PDB file of N, CA and C in Angstrom:
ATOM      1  N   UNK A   1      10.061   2.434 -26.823  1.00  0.00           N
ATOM      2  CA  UNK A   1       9.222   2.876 -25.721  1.00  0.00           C
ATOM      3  C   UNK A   1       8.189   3.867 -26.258  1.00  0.00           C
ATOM      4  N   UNK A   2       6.978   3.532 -25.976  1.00  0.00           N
ATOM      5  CA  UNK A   2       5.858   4.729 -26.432  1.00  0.00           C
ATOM      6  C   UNK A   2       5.854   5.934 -25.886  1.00  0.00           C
ATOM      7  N   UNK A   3       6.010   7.182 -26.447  1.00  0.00           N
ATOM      8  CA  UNK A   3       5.672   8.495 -26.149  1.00  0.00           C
ATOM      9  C   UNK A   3       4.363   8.506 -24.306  1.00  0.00           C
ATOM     10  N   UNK A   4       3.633   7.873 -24.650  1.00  0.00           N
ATOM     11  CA  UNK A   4       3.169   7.550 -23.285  1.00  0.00           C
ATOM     12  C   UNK A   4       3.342   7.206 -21.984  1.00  0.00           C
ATOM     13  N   UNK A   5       4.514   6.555 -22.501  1.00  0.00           N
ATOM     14  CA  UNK A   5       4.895   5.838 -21.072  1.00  0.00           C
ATOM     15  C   UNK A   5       6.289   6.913 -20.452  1.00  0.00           C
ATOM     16  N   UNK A   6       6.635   7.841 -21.192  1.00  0.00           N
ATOM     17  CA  UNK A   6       7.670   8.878 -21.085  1.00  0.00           C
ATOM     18  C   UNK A   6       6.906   9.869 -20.732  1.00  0.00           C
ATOM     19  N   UNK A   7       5.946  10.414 -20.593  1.00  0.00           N
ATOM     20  CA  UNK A   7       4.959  11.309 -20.433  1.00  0.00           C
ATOM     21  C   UNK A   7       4.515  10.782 -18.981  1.00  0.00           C
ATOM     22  N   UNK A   8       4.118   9.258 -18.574  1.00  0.00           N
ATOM     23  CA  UNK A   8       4.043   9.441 -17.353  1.00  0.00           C
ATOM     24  C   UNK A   8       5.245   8.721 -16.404  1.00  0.00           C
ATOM     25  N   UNK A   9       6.478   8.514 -16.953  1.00  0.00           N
ATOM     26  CA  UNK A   9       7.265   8.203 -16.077  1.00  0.00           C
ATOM     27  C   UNK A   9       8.061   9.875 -15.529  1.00  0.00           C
ATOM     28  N   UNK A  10       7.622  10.471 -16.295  1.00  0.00           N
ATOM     29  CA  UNK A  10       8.275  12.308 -16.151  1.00  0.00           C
ATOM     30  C   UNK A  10       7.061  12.622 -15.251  1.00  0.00           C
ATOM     31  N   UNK A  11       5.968  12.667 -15.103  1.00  0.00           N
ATOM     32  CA  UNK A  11       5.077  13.166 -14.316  1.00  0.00           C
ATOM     33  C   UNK A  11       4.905  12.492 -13.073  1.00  0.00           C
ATOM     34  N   UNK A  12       5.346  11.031 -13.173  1.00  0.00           N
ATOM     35  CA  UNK A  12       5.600  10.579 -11.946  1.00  0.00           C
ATOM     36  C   UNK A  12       7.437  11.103 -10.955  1.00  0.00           C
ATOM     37  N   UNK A  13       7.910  11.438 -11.836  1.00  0.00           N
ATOM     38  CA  UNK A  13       9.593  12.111 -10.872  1.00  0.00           C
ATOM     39  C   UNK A  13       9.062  13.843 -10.864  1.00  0.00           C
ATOM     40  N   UNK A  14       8.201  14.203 -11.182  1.00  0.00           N
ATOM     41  CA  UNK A  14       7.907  15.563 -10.869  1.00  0.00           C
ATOM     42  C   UNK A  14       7.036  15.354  -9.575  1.00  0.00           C
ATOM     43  N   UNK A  15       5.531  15.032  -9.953  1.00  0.00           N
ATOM     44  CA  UNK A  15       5.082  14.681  -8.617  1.00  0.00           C
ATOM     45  C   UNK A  15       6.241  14.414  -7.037  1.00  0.00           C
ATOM     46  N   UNK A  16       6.988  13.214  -7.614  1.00  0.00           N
ATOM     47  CA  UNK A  16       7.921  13.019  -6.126  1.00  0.00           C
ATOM     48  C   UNK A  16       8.826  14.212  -6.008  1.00  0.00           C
ATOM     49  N   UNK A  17       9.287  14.848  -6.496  1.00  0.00           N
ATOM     50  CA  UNK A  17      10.283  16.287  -6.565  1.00  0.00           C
ATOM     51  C   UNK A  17       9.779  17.034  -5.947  1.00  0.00           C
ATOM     52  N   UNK A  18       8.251  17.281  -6.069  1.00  0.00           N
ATOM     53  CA  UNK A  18       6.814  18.428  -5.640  1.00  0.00           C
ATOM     54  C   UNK A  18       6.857  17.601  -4.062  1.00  0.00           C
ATOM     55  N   UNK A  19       6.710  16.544  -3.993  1.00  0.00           N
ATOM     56  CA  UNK A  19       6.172  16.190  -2.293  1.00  0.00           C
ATOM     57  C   UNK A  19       7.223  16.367  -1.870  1.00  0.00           C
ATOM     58  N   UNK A  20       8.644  15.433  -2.131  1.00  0.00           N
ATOM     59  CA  UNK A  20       9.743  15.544  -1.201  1.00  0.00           C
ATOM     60  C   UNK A  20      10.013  17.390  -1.326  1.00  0.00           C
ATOM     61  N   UNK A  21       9.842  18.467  -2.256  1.00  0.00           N
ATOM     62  CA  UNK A  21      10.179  19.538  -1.427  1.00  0.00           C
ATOM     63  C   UNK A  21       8.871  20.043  -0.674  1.00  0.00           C
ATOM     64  N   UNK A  22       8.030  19.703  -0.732  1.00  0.00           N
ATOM     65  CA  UNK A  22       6.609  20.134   0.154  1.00  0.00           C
ATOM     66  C   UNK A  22       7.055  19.883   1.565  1.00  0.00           C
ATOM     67  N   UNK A  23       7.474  18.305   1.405  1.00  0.00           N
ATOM     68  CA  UNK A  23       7.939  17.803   2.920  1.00  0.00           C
ATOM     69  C   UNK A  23       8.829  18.562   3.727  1.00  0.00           C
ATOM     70  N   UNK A  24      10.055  18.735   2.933  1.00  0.00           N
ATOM     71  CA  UNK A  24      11.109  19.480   3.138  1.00  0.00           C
ATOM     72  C   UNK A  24      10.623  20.818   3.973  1.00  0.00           C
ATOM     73  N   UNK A  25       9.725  21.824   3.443  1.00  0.00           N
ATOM     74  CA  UNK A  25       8.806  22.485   3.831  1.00  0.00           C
ATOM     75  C   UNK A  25       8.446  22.442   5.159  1.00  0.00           C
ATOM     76  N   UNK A  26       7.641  21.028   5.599  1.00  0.00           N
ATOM     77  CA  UNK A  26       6.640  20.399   6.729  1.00  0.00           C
ATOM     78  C   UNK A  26       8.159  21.024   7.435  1.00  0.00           C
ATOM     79  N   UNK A  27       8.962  20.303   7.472  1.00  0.00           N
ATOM     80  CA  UNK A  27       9.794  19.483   8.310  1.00  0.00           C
ATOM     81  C   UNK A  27      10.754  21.198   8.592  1.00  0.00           C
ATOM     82  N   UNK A  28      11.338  21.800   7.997  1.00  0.00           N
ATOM     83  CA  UNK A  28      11.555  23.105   8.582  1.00  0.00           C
ATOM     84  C   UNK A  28      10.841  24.032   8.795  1.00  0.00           C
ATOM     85  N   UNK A  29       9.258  23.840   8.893  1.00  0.00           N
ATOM     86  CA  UNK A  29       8.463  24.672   9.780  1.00  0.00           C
ATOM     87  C   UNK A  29       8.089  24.321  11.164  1.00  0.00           C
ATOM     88  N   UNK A  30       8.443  22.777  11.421  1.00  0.00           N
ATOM     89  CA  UNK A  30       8.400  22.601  12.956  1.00  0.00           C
ATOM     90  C   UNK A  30       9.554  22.503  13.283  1.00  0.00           C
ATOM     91  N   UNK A  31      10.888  22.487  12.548  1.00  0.00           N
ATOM     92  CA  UNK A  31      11.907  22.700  13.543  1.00  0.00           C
ATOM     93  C   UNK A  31      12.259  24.327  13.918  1.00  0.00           C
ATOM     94  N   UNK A  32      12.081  25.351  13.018  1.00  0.00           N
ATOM     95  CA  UNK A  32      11.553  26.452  13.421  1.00  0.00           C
ATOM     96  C   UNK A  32      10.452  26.665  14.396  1.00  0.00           C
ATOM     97  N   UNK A  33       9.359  25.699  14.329  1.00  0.00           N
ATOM     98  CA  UNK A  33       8.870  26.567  15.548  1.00  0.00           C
ATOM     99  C   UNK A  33       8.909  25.468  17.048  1.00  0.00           C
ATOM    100  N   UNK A  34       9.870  24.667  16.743  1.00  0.00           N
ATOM    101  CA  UNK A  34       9.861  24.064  18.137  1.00  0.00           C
ATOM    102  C   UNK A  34      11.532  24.758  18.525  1.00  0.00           C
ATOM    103  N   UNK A  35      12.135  25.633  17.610  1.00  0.00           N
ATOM    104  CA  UNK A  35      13.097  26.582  18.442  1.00  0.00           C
ATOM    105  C   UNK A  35      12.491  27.622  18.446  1.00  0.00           C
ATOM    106  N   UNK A  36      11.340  28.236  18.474  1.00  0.00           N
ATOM    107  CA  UNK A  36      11.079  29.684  19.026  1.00  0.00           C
ATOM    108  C   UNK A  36      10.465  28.911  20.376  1.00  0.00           C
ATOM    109  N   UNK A  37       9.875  27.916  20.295  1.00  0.00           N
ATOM    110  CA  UNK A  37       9.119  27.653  21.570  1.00  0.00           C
ATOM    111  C   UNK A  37      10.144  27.323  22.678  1.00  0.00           C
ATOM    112  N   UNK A  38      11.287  26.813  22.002  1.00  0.00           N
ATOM    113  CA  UNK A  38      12.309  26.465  23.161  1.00  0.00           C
ATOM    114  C   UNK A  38      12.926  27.949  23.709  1.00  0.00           C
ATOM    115  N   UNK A  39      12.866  29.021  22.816  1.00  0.00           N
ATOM    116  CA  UNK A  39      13.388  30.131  23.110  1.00  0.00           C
ATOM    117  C   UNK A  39      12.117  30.799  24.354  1.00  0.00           C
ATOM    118  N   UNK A  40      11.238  30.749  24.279  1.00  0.00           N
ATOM    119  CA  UNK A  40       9.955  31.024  24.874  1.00  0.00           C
ATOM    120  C   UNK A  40      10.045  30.393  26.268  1.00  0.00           C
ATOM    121  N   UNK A  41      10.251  29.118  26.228  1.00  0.00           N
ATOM    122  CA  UNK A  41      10.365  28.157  27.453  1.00  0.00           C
ATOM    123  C   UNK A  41      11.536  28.415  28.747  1.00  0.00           C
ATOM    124  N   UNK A  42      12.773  28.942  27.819  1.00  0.00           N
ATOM    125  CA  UNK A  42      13.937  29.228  28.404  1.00  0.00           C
ATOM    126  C   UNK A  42      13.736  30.626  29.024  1.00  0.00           C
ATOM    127  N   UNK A  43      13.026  31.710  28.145  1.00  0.00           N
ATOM    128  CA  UNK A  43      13.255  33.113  28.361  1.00  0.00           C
ATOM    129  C   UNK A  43      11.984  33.173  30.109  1.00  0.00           C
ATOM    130  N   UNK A  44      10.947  32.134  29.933  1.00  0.00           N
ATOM    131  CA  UNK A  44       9.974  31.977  30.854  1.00  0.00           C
ATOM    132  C   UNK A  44      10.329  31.284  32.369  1.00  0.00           C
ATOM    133  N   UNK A  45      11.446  30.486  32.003  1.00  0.00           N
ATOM    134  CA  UNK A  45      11.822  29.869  33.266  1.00  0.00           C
ATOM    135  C   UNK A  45      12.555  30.708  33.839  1.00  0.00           C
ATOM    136  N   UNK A  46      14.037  31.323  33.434  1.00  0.00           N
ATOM    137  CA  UNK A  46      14.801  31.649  33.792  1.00  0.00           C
ATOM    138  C   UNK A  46      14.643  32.625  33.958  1.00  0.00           C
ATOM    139  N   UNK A  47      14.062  33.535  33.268  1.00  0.00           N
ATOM    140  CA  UNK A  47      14.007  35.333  32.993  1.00  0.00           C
ATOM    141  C   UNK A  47      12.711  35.633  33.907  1.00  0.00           C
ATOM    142  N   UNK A  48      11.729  34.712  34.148  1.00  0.00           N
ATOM    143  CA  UNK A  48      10.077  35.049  33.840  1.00  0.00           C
ATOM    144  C   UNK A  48       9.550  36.128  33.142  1.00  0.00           C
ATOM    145  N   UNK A  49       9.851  35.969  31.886  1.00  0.00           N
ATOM    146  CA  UNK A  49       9.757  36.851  30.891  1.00  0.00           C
ATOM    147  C   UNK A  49       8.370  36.223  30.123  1.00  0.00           C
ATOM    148  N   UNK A  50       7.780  36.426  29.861  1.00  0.00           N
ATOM    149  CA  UNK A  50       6.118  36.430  29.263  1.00  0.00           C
ATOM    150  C   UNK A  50       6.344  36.295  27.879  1.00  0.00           C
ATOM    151  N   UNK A  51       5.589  35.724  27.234  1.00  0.00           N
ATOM    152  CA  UNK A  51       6.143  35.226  25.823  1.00  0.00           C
ATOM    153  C   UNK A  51       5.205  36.861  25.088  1.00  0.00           C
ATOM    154  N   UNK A  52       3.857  37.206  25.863  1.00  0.00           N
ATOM    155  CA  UNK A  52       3.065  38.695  25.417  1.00  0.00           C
ATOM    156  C   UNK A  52       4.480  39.567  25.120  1.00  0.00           C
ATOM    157  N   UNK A  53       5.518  39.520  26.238  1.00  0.00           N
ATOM    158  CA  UNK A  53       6.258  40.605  26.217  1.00  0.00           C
ATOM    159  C   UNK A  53       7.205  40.480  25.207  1.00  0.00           C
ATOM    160  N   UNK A  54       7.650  39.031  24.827  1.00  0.00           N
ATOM    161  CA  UNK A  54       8.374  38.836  23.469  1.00  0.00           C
ATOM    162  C   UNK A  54       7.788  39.773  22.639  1.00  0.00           C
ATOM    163  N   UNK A  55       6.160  39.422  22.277  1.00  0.00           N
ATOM    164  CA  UNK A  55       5.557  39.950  21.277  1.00  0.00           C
ATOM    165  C   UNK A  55       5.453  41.194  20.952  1.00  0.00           C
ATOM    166  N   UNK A  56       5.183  41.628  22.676  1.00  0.00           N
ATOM    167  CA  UNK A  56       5.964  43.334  22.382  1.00  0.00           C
ATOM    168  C   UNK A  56       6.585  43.914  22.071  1.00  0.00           C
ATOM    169  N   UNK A  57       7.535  43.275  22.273  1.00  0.00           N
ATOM    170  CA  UNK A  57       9.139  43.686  21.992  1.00  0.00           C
ATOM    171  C   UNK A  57       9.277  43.877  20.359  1.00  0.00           C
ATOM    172  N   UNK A  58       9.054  42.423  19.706  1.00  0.00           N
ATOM    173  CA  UNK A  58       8.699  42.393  17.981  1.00  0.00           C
ATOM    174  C   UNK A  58       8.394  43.637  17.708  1.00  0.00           C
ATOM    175  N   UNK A  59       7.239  43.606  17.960  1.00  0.00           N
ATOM    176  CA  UNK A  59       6.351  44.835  17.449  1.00  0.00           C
ATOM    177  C   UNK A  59       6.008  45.605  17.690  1.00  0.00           C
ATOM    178  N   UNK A  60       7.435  46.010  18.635  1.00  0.00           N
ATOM    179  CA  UNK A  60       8.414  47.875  18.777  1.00  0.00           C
ATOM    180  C   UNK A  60       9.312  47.482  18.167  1.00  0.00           C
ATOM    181  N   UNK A  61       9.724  46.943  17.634  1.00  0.00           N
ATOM    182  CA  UNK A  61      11.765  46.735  17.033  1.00  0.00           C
ATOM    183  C   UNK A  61      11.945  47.770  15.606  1.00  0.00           C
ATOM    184  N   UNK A  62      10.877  47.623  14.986  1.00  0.00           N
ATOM    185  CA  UNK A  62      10.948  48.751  13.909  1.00  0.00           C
ATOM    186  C   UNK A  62      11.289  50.244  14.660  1.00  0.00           C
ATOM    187  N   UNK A  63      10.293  50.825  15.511  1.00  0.00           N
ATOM    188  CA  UNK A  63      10.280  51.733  16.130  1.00  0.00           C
ATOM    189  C   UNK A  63      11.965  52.273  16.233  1.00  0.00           C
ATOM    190  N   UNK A  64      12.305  51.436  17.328  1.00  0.00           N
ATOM    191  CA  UNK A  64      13.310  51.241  17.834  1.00  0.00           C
ATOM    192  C   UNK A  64      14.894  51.459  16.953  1.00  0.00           C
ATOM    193  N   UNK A  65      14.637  50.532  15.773  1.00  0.00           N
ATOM    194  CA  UNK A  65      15.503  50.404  14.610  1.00  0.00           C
ATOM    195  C   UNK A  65      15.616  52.295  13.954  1.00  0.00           C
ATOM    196  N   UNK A  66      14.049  52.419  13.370  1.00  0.00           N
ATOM    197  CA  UNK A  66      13.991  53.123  12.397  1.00  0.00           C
ATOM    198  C   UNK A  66      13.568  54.227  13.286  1.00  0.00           C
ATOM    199  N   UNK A  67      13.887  55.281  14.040  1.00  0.00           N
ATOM    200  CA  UNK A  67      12.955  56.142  14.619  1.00  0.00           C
ATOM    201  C   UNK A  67      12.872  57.192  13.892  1.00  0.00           C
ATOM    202  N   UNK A  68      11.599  57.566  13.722  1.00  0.00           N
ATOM    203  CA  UNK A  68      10.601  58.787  13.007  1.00  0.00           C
ATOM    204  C   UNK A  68      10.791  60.109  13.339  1.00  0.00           C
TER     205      UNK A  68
END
């Protein structure tokens, strides 16, 4: 087998290694954010809680945690 053809049968299983974890990637950034949205949806129906006020909440939690 020529040195060539080992050079691109290795660059072709890297390439697929690189997409399938890229994908991997895709695919747990929308199941993450189709559970914050379900968390959003639930906290809005039931609570009528404002998704602004989620955001508030976030970003007092340090406050809250760590007080100065």
């Amino acid at each position: 087998m020529n040195m060539e053809w080992i050079l691109i049968i290795a660059a072709l299983i890297i390439i697929w290694l690189a997409v399938k974890a890229a994908l991997k990637m895709v695919v747990i950034g929308f199941n993450t954010a189709f559970q914050i949205l379900m968390i959003l949806v639930i906290l809005r129906i039931f609570f009528t809680i404002m998704p602004e006020e989620v955001w508030q909440q976030i970003r007092e939690l340090p406050q809250l945690l760590w007080p100065s």
